[in-house]
Tab-separated table of C-alpha atoms in Angstrom:
chain	number	residue	atom	x	y	z
A	107	MET	CA	117.692	63.939	120.739
A	108	SER	CA	119.217	61.595	122.806
A	109	PRO	CA	122.883	61.165	122.961
A	110	ARG	CA	122.937	57.517	122.077
A	111	SER	CA	120.927	58.641	118.209
A	112	ALA	CA	123.047	62.060	118.390
A	113	PRO	CA	125.952	59.889	116.656
A	114	SER	CA	124.166	58.249	114.035
A	115	GLU	CA	121.636	60.756	113.044
A	116	HIS	CA	125.689	62.917	112.589
A	117	ARG	CA	126.784	59.970	110.264
A	118	ALA	CA	123.680	60.193	108.338
A	119	THR	CA	124.212	63.904	107.899
A	120	ASP	CA	127.684	63.531	107.169
A	121	ARG	CA	126.483	60.697	104.354
A	122	GLU	CA	124.404	63.221	102.754
A	123	ILE	CA	126.558	65.588	102.426
A	124	TRP	CA	129.432	63.759	101.395
A	125	ARG	CA	126.853	61.785	99.053
A	126	LEU	CA	127.002	65.324	97.225
A	127	ALA	CA	130.086	67.056	97.649
A	128	VAL	CA	132.603	64.176	96.673
A	129	PRO	CA	131.204	64.196	93.127
A	130	ALA	CA	130.941	67.691	92.866
A	131	PHE	CA	134.852	67.941	93.374
A	132	LEU	CA	135.445	65.169	91.201
A	133	ALA	CA	133.409	67.512	88.382
A	134	LEU	CA	134.945	70.477	89.512
A	135	VAL	CA	138.766	69.014	89.564
A	136	ALA	CA	138.062	67.685	85.694
A	137	GLU	CA	137.515	70.661	84.150
A	138	PRO	CA	141.701	73.025	84.952
A	139	LEU	CA	142.574	69.089	84.687
A	140	PHE	CA	141.454	69.048	80.834
A	141	LEU	CA	142.289	72.562	80.284
A	142	LEU	CA	145.742	71.814	81.032
A	143	GLY	CA	145.749	68.959	78.301
A	144	ASP	CA	143.732	71.336	75.657
A	145	ALA	CA	146.908	73.382	76.500
A	146	ALA	CA	149.370	70.792	76.305
A	147	VAL	CA	147.842	70.076	72.839
A	148	VAL	CA	147.912	73.614	71.202
A	149	GLY	CA	151.046	74.097	73.368
A	150	ARG	CA	152.762	72.078	71.007
A	151	LEU	CA	151.752	74.331	67.904
A	152	GLY	CA	154.267	76.748	69.439
A	153	THR	CA	154.487	79.562	71.703
A	154	PRO	CA	152.251	82.150	69.991
A	155	GLU	CA	149.486	79.464	69.561
A	156	LEU	CA	149.684	79.044	73.349
A	157	ALA	CA	149.879	82.486	74.432
A	158	GLY	CA	146.614	83.418	71.776
A	159	LEU	CA	145.028	80.492	73.789
A	160	GLY	CA	145.891	82.060	76.676
A	161	ILE	CA	144.397	85.434	75.701
A	162	ALA	CA	140.803	83.923	74.398
A	163	ALA	CA	140.443	81.315	77.885
A	164	VAL	CA	140.611	84.466	79.930
A	165	VAL	CA	138.031	86.511	77.820
A	166	LEU	CA	135.982	82.808	77.898
A	167	GLN	CA	136.353	82.651	81.242
A	168	THR	CA	135.124	86.085	82.390
A	169	ALA	CA	132.146	86.156	80.075
A	170	VAL	CA	130.751	82.222	81.646
A	171	GLY	CA	132.043	82.839	84.853
A	172	LEU	CA	129.648	85.448	85.204
A	173	CYS	CA	126.858	83.260	84.430
A	174	VAL	CA	127.730	80.919	86.512
A	175	PHE	CA	124.357	82.213	88.677
A	176	LEU	CA	122.986	79.673	86.418
A	177	ALA	CA	123.789	76.512	87.921
A	178	TYR	CA	123.648	78.218	91.958
A	179	GLY	CA	120.601	79.911	91.066
A	180	THR	CA	118.847	77.067	89.821
A	181	THR	CA	119.932	74.880	92.285
A	182	ALA	CA	119.038	76.554	94.915
A	183	SER	CA	115.300	77.295	93.304
A	184	VAL	CA	114.456	73.361	92.367
A	185	ALA	CA	115.959	72.609	96.340
A	186	ARG	CA	113.351	73.869	97.565
A	187	ARG	CA	110.858	72.975	95.483
A	188	LEU	CA	111.767	69.597	95.795
A	189	GLY	CA	111.781	69.918	99.599
A	190	ALA	CA	107.972	71.069	99.408
A	191	GLY	CA	107.711	68.381	97.734
A	192	ASP	CA	106.697	70.037	94.505
A	193	LEU	CA	108.932	67.426	92.131
A	194	ARG	CA	106.804	68.911	88.726
A	195	GLY	CA	107.229	72.516	90.052
A	196	ALA	CA	111.179	71.881	90.740
A	197	LEU	CA	111.627	70.487	87.163
A	198	ALA	CA	109.277	73.291	85.513
A	199	GLN	CA	111.855	75.965	87.704
A	200	GLY	CA	114.621	73.945	85.887
A	201	VAL	CA	113.163	74.030	82.348
A	202	ASP	CA	113.029	78.212	82.905
A	203	GLY	CA	116.174	78.325	83.752
A	204	LEU	CA	117.489	76.115	80.596
A	205	TRP	CA	115.725	78.836	78.669
A	206	LEU	CA	117.530	82.121	80.891
A	207	ALA	CA	121.111	80.360	79.361
A	208	VAL	CA	119.746	79.719	75.267
A	209	GLY	CA	118.721	83.121	75.709
A	210	ILE	CA	122.083	84.777	77.544
A	211	GLY	CA	123.642	82.705	75.270
A	212	VAL	CA	122.693	83.625	71.837
A	213	VAL	CA	122.931	87.444	73.515
A	214	THR	CA	126.328	86.366	74.333
A	215	THR	CA	127.960	84.919	70.745
A	216	VAL	CA	126.008	87.284	68.908
A	217	VAL	CA	127.918	90.109	71.039
A	218	GLY	CA	131.426	87.882	71.036
A	219	VAL	CA	131.710	86.925	67.537
A	220	ALA	CA	131.297	90.833	66.722
A	221	LEU	CA	133.380	91.714	69.389
A	222	THR	CA	136.286	89.171	69.131
A	223	ASP	CA	138.775	91.770	67.224
A	224	PRO	CA	138.737	94.823	69.681
A	225	LEU	CA	138.521	92.057	72.702
A	226	VAL	CA	141.727	90.476	71.439
A	227	ALA	CA	143.554	93.661	70.955
A	228	ALA	CA	143.058	95.371	74.221
A	229	PHE	CA	145.555	92.873	75.368
A	230	GLY	CA	148.293	94.816	72.760
A	231	ALA	CA	149.956	91.280	72.412
A	232	GLY	CA	151.016	91.634	68.927
A	233	PRO	CA	149.570	90.958	65.585
A	234	GLU	CA	151.342	87.078	65.821
A	235	ILE	CA	149.755	86.119	69.067
A	236	SER	CA	146.089	88.073	68.311
A	237	GLU	CA	145.655	86.352	65.504
A	238	GLN	CA	145.995	82.880	66.737
A	239	ALA	CA	143.482	84.390	69.819
A	240	THR	CA	141.651	85.855	67.623
A	241	THR	CA	140.779	82.474	65.490
A	242	TYR	CA	140.212	80.430	68.556
A	243	LEU	CA	137.879	83.282	69.780
A	244	ARG	CA	135.234	83.740	67.352
A	245	ILE	CA	135.351	80.072	67.331
A	246	ALA	CA	134.918	79.308	70.801
A	247	PHE	CA	132.456	82.135	71.221
A	248	LEU	CA	129.671	79.522	69.270
A	249	GLY	CA	130.330	77.367	72.297
A	250	THR	CA	129.047	79.882	74.495
A	251	THR	CA	125.028	78.870	74.718
A	252	PRO	CA	125.659	75.290	75.184
A	253	LEU	CA	128.335	76.159	77.649
A	254	LEU	CA	125.673	78.323	79.543
A	255	VAL	CA	123.280	75.452	78.877
A	256	MET	CA	125.699	72.722	80.528
A	257	LEU	CA	125.409	75.692	83.599
A	258	ALA	CA	121.603	75.740	84.020
A	259	ALA	CA	121.486	71.599	83.508
A	260	THR	CA	123.598	70.814	86.282
A	261	GLY	CA	122.376	73.401	88.117
A	262	VAL	CA	118.865	71.496	87.783
A	263	LEU	CA	120.248	68.100	88.396
A	264	ARG	CA	122.488	69.318	91.825
A	265	GLY	CA	118.989	71.122	92.924
A	266	LEU	CA	117.383	67.464	92.916
A	267	GLN	CA	120.173	65.880	95.227
A	268	ASP	CA	122.027	64.432	91.884
A	269	THR	CA	125.999	65.392	91.472
A	270	ARG	CA	126.839	62.290	90.301
A	271	THR	CA	125.242	62.876	86.389
A	272	PRO	CA	127.175	65.723	85.913
A	273	LEU	CA	130.648	64.253	86.936
A	274	TYR	CA	130.059	61.534	84.613
A	275	VAL	CA	129.284	64.247	81.897
A	276	ALA	CA	131.899	66.232	82.337
A	277	VAL	CA	134.633	63.821	82.680
A	278	GLY	CA	132.904	62.340	79.152
A	279	GLY	CA	132.949	65.444	77.429
A	280	ASN	CA	136.174	66.803	78.535
A	281	VAL	CA	137.356	63.325	77.451
A	282	LEU	CA	135.911	64.106	73.777
A	283	ASN	CA	137.329	67.363	73.993
A	284	ILE	CA	140.785	66.211	74.291
A	285	VAL	CA	140.494	63.334	71.293
A	286	LEU	CA	139.012	65.593	69.402
A	287	ASN	CA	141.734	68.538	69.799
A	288	VAL	CA	144.594	66.256	69.168
A	289	VAL	CA	142.886	64.517	65.954
A	290	LEU	CA	141.848	68.182	64.607
A	291	VAL	CA	144.923	70.008	65.010
A	292	TYR	CA	147.317	67.510	64.085
A	293	PRO	CA	145.878	64.854	61.067
A	294	VAL	CA	143.600	66.689	59.864
A	295	GLY	CA	146.064	69.574	60.328
A	296	LEU	CA	143.410	72.420	61.361
A	297	GLY	CA	145.450	73.905	63.590
A	298	ILE	CA	144.700	76.392	66.504
A	299	ALA	CA	141.186	76.548	65.050
A	300	GLY	CA	140.659	72.769	65.603
A	301	SER	CA	141.213	73.489	69.229
A	302	ALA	CA	138.001	75.665	69.411
A	303	ILE	CA	136.162	73.407	66.867
A	304	GLY	CA	136.418	70.234	68.834
A	305	SER	CA	135.967	72.104	72.275
A	306	VAL	CA	132.826	73.822	70.812
A	307	VAL	CA	131.904	70.356	69.511
A	308	ALA	CA	132.730	68.656	73.227
A	309	GLN	CA	130.323	70.925	74.795
A	310	VAL	CA	127.067	70.552	72.653
A	311	LEU	CA	126.928	66.506	72.587
A	312	SER	CA	127.661	67.473	77.181
A	313	ALA	CA	124.754	70.162	77.109
A	314	ALA	CA	122.789	67.832	74.762
A	315	VAL	CA	123.353	64.638	77.334
A	316	LEU	CA	122.805	66.992	80.358
A	317	THR	CA	119.118	68.675	78.908
A	318	VAL	CA	118.164	64.955	77.630
A	319	VAL	CA	118.238	63.898	81.286
A	320	VAL	CA	116.477	66.982	82.677
A	321	VAL	CA	113.544	67.347	79.578
A	322	ARG	CA	113.068	63.493	80.108
A	323	GLY	CA	112.460	64.320	83.708
A	324	ALA	CA	110.584	66.962	83.030
A	325	GLY	CA	108.486	65.135	80.538
A	326	ALA	CA	108.092	62.428	82.949
A	327	GLN	CA	106.592	64.634	85.302
A	328	GLY	CA	103.965	66.614	83.411
A	329	ALA	CA	106.291	69.737	83.540
A	330	PRO	CA	105.789	72.214	80.606
A	331	LEU	CA	108.802	72.517	78.152
A	332	GLY	CA	108.307	75.386	76.509
A	333	PRO	CA	109.476	78.750	77.414
A	334	ASP	CA	107.692	80.803	80.211
A	335	LEU	CA	108.428	84.303	80.011
A	336	PRO	CA	107.319	84.670	83.725
A	337	GLY	CA	109.412	82.118	84.855
A	338	ILE	CA	112.651	82.867	82.760
A	339	ARG	CA	112.222	86.678	84.229
A	340	LEU	CA	111.959	85.521	87.923
A	341	ALA	CA	115.090	83.419	87.676
A	342	ALA	CA	116.786	86.238	85.786
A	343	ARG	CA	115.999	88.520	88.615
A	344	ALA	CA	117.202	86.072	91.264
A	345	GLY	CA	120.383	85.805	89.454
A	346	VAL	CA	121.088	89.629	89.143
A	347	PRO	CA	122.371	89.901	92.823
A	348	LEU	CA	124.547	86.580	92.386
A	349	VAL	CA	126.187	88.759	89.372
A	350	VAL	CA	126.980	91.426	91.624
A	351	ARG	CA	128.571	89.236	94.203
A	352	THR	CA	130.819	87.208	91.394
A	353	LEU	CA	131.746	90.162	90.161
A	354	THR	CA	132.560	91.463	93.238
A	355	LEU	CA	135.190	88.227	93.883
A	356	ARG	CA	136.474	89.341	90.547
A	357	ALA	CA	137.255	92.250	91.209
A	358	ALA	CA	139.368	91.853	94.227
A	359	ILE	CA	141.219	89.004	92.684
A	360	LEU	CA	141.973	91.666	89.729
A	361	THR	CA	143.106	94.451	92.646
A	362	THR	CA	144.970	92.473	94.498
A	363	THR	CA	147.119	90.993	90.758
A	364	TYR	CA	147.411	95.182	89.967
A	365	ALA	CA	148.454	95.567	93.845
A	366	VAL	CA	151.521	93.569	93.549
A	367	THR	CA	152.661	95.530	90.640
A	368	LEU	CA	153.283	98.296	93.475
A	369	GLY	CA	155.100	96.540	96.072
A	370	ALA	CA	157.165	94.882	93.518
A	371	ALA	CA	161.024	96.814	92.831
A	372	PRO	CA	161.605	97.582	89.222
A	373	GLY	CA	162.864	95.340	86.537
A	374	ALA	CA	163.069	91.400	87.863
A	375	GLY	CA	161.709	92.478	90.738
A	376	LEU	CA	158.390	92.514	89.208
A	377	ASP	CA	158.722	89.881	87.484
A	378	VAL	CA	159.420	87.562	90.492
A	379	ASP	CA	156.603	88.811	92.274
A	380	LEU	CA	154.293	88.222	89.867
A	381	ALA	CA	155.088	85.123	88.791
A	382	THR	CA	155.060	83.966	92.753
A	383	HIS	CA	151.552	85.724	92.788
A	384	GLN	CA	150.244	83.855	89.806
A	385	LEU	CA	151.548	80.055	91.618
A	386	ALA	CA	150.135	80.822	94.819
A	387	MET	CA	146.670	82.500	93.124
A	388	THR	CA	146.545	78.668	90.964
A	389	LEU	CA	147.454	76.678	93.979
A	390	TRP	CA	144.862	78.737	96.309
A	391	GLY	CA	141.942	78.281	93.640
A	392	PHE	CA	142.836	74.442	93.136
A	393	LEU	CA	142.737	73.851	96.858
A	394	ALA	CA	139.857	76.278	96.302
A	395	PHE	CA	137.758	73.228	94.863
A	396	VAL	CA	137.628	71.081	97.777
A	397	LEU	CA	135.841	73.808	99.874
A	398	ASP	CA	133.482	74.563	96.965
A	399	ALA	CA	132.652	70.746	96.289
A	400	ILE	CA	131.213	71.584	99.998
A	401	ALA	CA	129.482	74.128	99.066
A	402	ILE	CA	127.741	72.913	96.609
A	403	ALA	CA	126.202	69.901	98.820
A	404	ALA	CA	125.337	73.110	100.815
A	405	GLN	CA	123.495	75.249	98.591
A	406	ALA	CA	121.673	71.493	97.421
A	407	LEU	CA	120.624	70.816	100.849
A	408	THR	CA	120.047	73.799	102.507
A	409	GLY	CA	117.273	74.661	99.394
A	410	ARG	CA	115.976	71.264	100.128
A	411	THR	CA	115.321	71.605	103.860
A	412	LEU	CA	113.938	75.291	103.724
A	413	GLY	CA	111.361	74.393	101.146
A	414	ALA	CA	110.495	70.717	103.276
A	415	GLY	CA	109.911	74.041	105.773
A	416	ASP	CA	112.500	71.485	107.730
A	417	VAL	CA	114.127	74.562	109.966
A	418	ALA	CA	116.206	72.439	112.707
A	419	GLY	CA	116.640	70.608	109.922
A	420	THR	CA	118.617	72.969	108.352
A	421	ARG	CA	120.550	74.320	111.395
A	422	ARG	CA	121.844	71.003	112.506
A	423	LEU	CA	123.352	70.654	108.456
A	424	THR	CA	124.768	73.785	108.547
A	425	ARG	CA	126.498	73.079	111.677
A	426	ARG	CA	127.971	69.994	110.663
A	427	MET	CA	128.664	71.127	107.058
A	428	LEU	CA	130.661	74.022	108.672
A	429	ARG	CA	132.052	71.905	111.012
A	430	TRP	CA	133.780	69.908	107.646
A	431	GLY	CA	134.712	72.938	106.014
A	432	VAL	CA	136.598	73.558	108.752
A	433	VAL	CA	138.110	70.217	108.772
A	434	SER	CA	138.930	70.555	105.158
A	435	GLY	CA	140.379	73.845	105.359
A	436	VAL	CA	142.796	72.705	108.321
A	437	VAL	CA	143.597	69.536	106.072
A	438	THR	CA	144.404	72.016	102.798
A	439	GLY	CA	146.030	73.971	104.848
A	440	VAL	CA	148.661	71.938	106.616
A	441	LEU	CA	148.891	70.029	102.919
A	442	LEU	CA	149.655	73.504	101.460
A	443	ALA	CA	152.298	74.019	104.396
A	444	ALA	CA	154.308	70.664	103.973
A	445	ALA	CA	154.304	71.084	99.872
A	446	SER	CA	155.168	74.632	99.624
A	447	PRO	CA	158.941	74.286	99.697
A	448	LEU	CA	158.439	71.512	96.978
A	449	LEU	CA	155.999	73.357	94.290
A	450	GLY	CA	157.865	75.965	93.715
A	451	PRO	CA	160.717	73.810	90.829
A	452	LEU	CA	157.514	71.770	89.578
A	453	PHE	CA	156.527	75.082	87.917
A	454	SER	CA	159.424	77.574	87.581
A	455	ARG	CA	163.176	76.878	86.931
A	456	ASP	CA	163.353	80.308	88.743
A	457	ALA	CA	165.145	79.985	92.310
A	458	ALA	CA	164.051	83.342	92.837
A	459	VAL	CA	160.787	82.430	92.355
A	460	HIS	CA	161.180	78.973	94.477
A	461	GLU	CA	162.311	81.326	97.475
A	462	ALA	CA	159.694	83.819	97.729
A	463	LEU	CA	156.699	81.383	97.235
A	464	VAL	CA	157.493	78.945	99.824
A	465	PRO	CA	156.521	82.151	103.025
A	466	VAL	CA	153.379	83.301	100.734
A	467	LEU	CA	152.061	79.504	100.484
A	468	LEU	CA	152.645	79.438	104.720
A	469	ILE	CA	150.400	83.025	104.739
A	470	ALA	CA	147.776	81.217	102.351
A	471	ALA	CA	147.958	77.836	104.635
A	472	LEU	CA	147.398	79.654	107.460
A	473	GLY	CA	144.190	81.405	105.339
A	474	GLN	CA	142.616	77.870	105.013
A	475	PRO	CA	140.200	76.928	107.643
A	476	VAL	CA	138.843	80.587	107.377
A	477	ALA	CA	138.316	79.549	103.257
A	478	GLY	CA	136.459	77.172	104.570
A	479	ILE	CA	134.002	78.723	106.751
A	480	VAL	CA	133.636	81.671	103.835
A	481	PHE	CA	132.928	78.559	101.059
A	482	VAL	CA	130.098	76.550	103.627
A	483	LEU	CA	128.392	79.763	104.092
A	484	ASP	CA	128.597	81.242	101.069
A	485	GLY	CA	126.771	77.567	99.886
A	486	VAL	CA	124.354	78.068	102.635
A	487	LEU	CA	123.230	81.345	101.972
A	488	ILE	CA	122.994	80.699	98.592
A	489	GLY	CA	121.034	77.683	98.411
A	490	ALA	CA	118.998	79.512	101.170
A	491	GLY	CA	118.319	82.029	98.119
A	492	ASP	CA	120.036	84.815	100.375
A	493	GLY	CA	121.513	86.587	97.280
A	494	ARG	CA	120.924	89.705	97.883
A	495	TYR	CA	122.810	90.200	101.307
A	496	LEU	CA	125.307	88.083	99.949
A	497	ALA	CA	125.415	91.360	96.953
A	498	VAL	CA	125.735	93.546	99.091
A	499	GLY	CA	128.096	91.532	101.877
A	500	GLY	CA	129.616	91.265	98.689
A	501	LEU	CA	130.334	95.060	98.048
A	502	LEU	CA	130.978	95.926	101.868
A	503	THR	CA	133.910	93.625	101.719
A	504	LEU	CA	135.261	94.848	98.453
A	505	VAL	CA	135.329	98.752	99.725
A	506	VAL	CA	137.566	97.415	102.735
A	507	TYR	CA	139.830	95.422	100.894
A	508	LEU	CA	140.563	97.649	98.159
A	509	PRO	CA	142.468	100.422	99.774
A	510	VAL	CA	144.132	97.370	102.348
A	511	ALA	CA	145.171	96.050	99.760
A	512	LEU	CA	147.069	98.880	97.918
A	513	LEU	CA	148.308	99.996	100.618
A	514	ALA	CA	149.752	96.707	102.267
A	515	ALA	CA	151.822	96.307	98.861
A	516	SER	CA	153.157	99.550	98.444
A	517	TRP	CA	154.792	99.378	101.921
A	518	GLY	CA	155.277	95.606	102.688
A	519	GLY	CA	155.131	94.028	99.259
A	520	LEU	CA	154.292	90.724	97.968
A	521	LEU	CA	153.651	89.396	102.040
A	522	ALA	CA	151.896	91.870	103.202
A	523	LEU	CA	149.089	91.761	100.764
A	524	TRP	CA	148.893	88.244	100.507
A	525	VAL	CA	148.557	88.715	104.461
A	526	ALA	CA	146.066	91.686	103.579
A	527	TYR	CA	143.682	88.702	101.316
A	528	THR	CA	143.885	85.987	104.018
A	529	THR	CA	143.469	88.292	106.642
A	530	VAL	CA	141.175	91.223	105.900
A	531	PHE	CA	139.635	90.294	102.432
A	532	MET	CA	138.823	86.430	103.600
A	533	GLY	CA	138.312	87.602	107.373
A	534	SER	CA	135.688	90.249	106.227
A	535	ARG	CA	133.354	87.817	104.111
A	536	MET	CA	133.777	85.606	107.211
A	537	LEU	CA	132.352	88.079	109.403
A	538	VAL	CA	129.457	89.442	106.945
A	539	LEU	CA	128.582	85.612	106.717
A	540	VAL	CA	129.193	84.366	109.993
A	541	LEU	CA	126.730	87.220	111.005
A	542	ARG	CA	123.823	86.333	108.607
A	543	GLU	CA	124.397	83.275	109.774
A	544	ARG	CA	123.385	83.678	113.349
A	545	SER	CA	120.554	85.800	112.397
A	546	ASP	CA	117.204	84.942	111.125
A	547	ALA	CA	116.967	86.773	108.778
A	548	TRP	CA	117.626	84.077	105.674
A	549	VAL	CA	116.000	81.049	107.189
A	550	VAL	CA	112.329	81.385	104.594
A	551	THR	CA	110.812	78.248	104.425
A	552	GLY	CA	108.721	76.963	101.566
A	553	GLY	CA	108.633	76.389	98.019
A	554	GLY	CA	108.460	79.467	96.194
A	555	THR	CA	111.540	82.251	95.753
A	556	PRO	CA	112.271	83.595	99.058
A	557	GLY	CA	110.801	87.287	99.002
A	558	PRO	CA	109.546	90.417	100.813
A	559	SER	CA	106.288	88.994	101.469
A	560	ARG	CA	107.310	85.372	102.446
A	561	THR	CA	106.718	84.264	106.416
A	562	ARG	CA	110.106	84.211	107.460
A	563	SER	CA	110.136	81.059	110.405
A	564	GLY	CA	113.077	81.852	113.134
A	565	ALA	CA	115.226	78.424	114.274
A	566	GLY	CA	112.831	77.955	117.358
A	567	SER	CA	110.220	77.570	115.001
């Protein structure tokens, strides 16, 4: 590469990254913003209804969150086929992902509806709140299948290098959700049940739109639309390591929250620490959307370039995305640090929470560049189909972090816990991912699903 061509090539690569990342970011942000709208609608009914919605949301988000592999795994496999020049095969694989989503969704719906009562009772929230949560959750479980179909269809479109269509559907579906919520909850008078019904209707229509887009594309390429059991089984097997990876991340977050109770002073001190931690983790999660958008671009682009057999292009893309991950992490870190004195009053009236939140957010701000590297490399390896390594790496990281988190909280309280989270947990994740990226083990070329039998290509081949 000549010195003159390098800047223009970098600009072209950057345009390709942000063409995928920006719509992905907007789609990621749309959901939590509109969930706040749902909470505002239900919140006007009363505190028990809002608390019931909170319990139901935790259950639903856990069930659906464990199935995020339907988007991630499908993105990687479809992009790989696309890069290999096999558009028909890419869409056929996408259709297999849709059928897998339907199968998992039906089972989850049946089990969820049957277990709604014990699931809500496990929170021990009292009869009034439990009644509201049960009403909402039993109806909302009917939307599980369309939600999972949306995940799979979104993964197909991302694999086809299209992040705009999922954005349009996310915004349109969520606007419809709010409108239906308002109408069914108030003029129609269905209360919290109306909110659940509105959400399910919006989810069904959104899933239908995305499915039509995928099915039309598959039909145009002559790809089969019926269920292919070997293809569905292959998609399911590829998803298992990503489920393990997701479980390790959720276990780390749950452990961190539990550890807060170990380091807090009894009484009011515990309330302040838990409230501070929850706010800090919410803000951390929101900023993660910026970094996750680049990770989504990494999944799609890595799968495509490896499918095309372009090892040098894959390495070049990885370097540029890492650069943008670090830059984004620095920017979000600076913004978080600068805004830290102002954020507490926006979410709480408790002066003790305001005071405790600032140093925690400063620690979180310092961890943003590390998070930028972690998110990008996570996306690269998911795009490469390296799920097994991610699962093993996640388990190792969790084993290292759990005792450190508990000890840090016991000895140093909330601040020490956040230092442990940003350095030990995120640092361990970064180490695991960087070591893998520097090897050639994940660089598997070709349009098929990566596996032990496939030829591995070194970075110089």
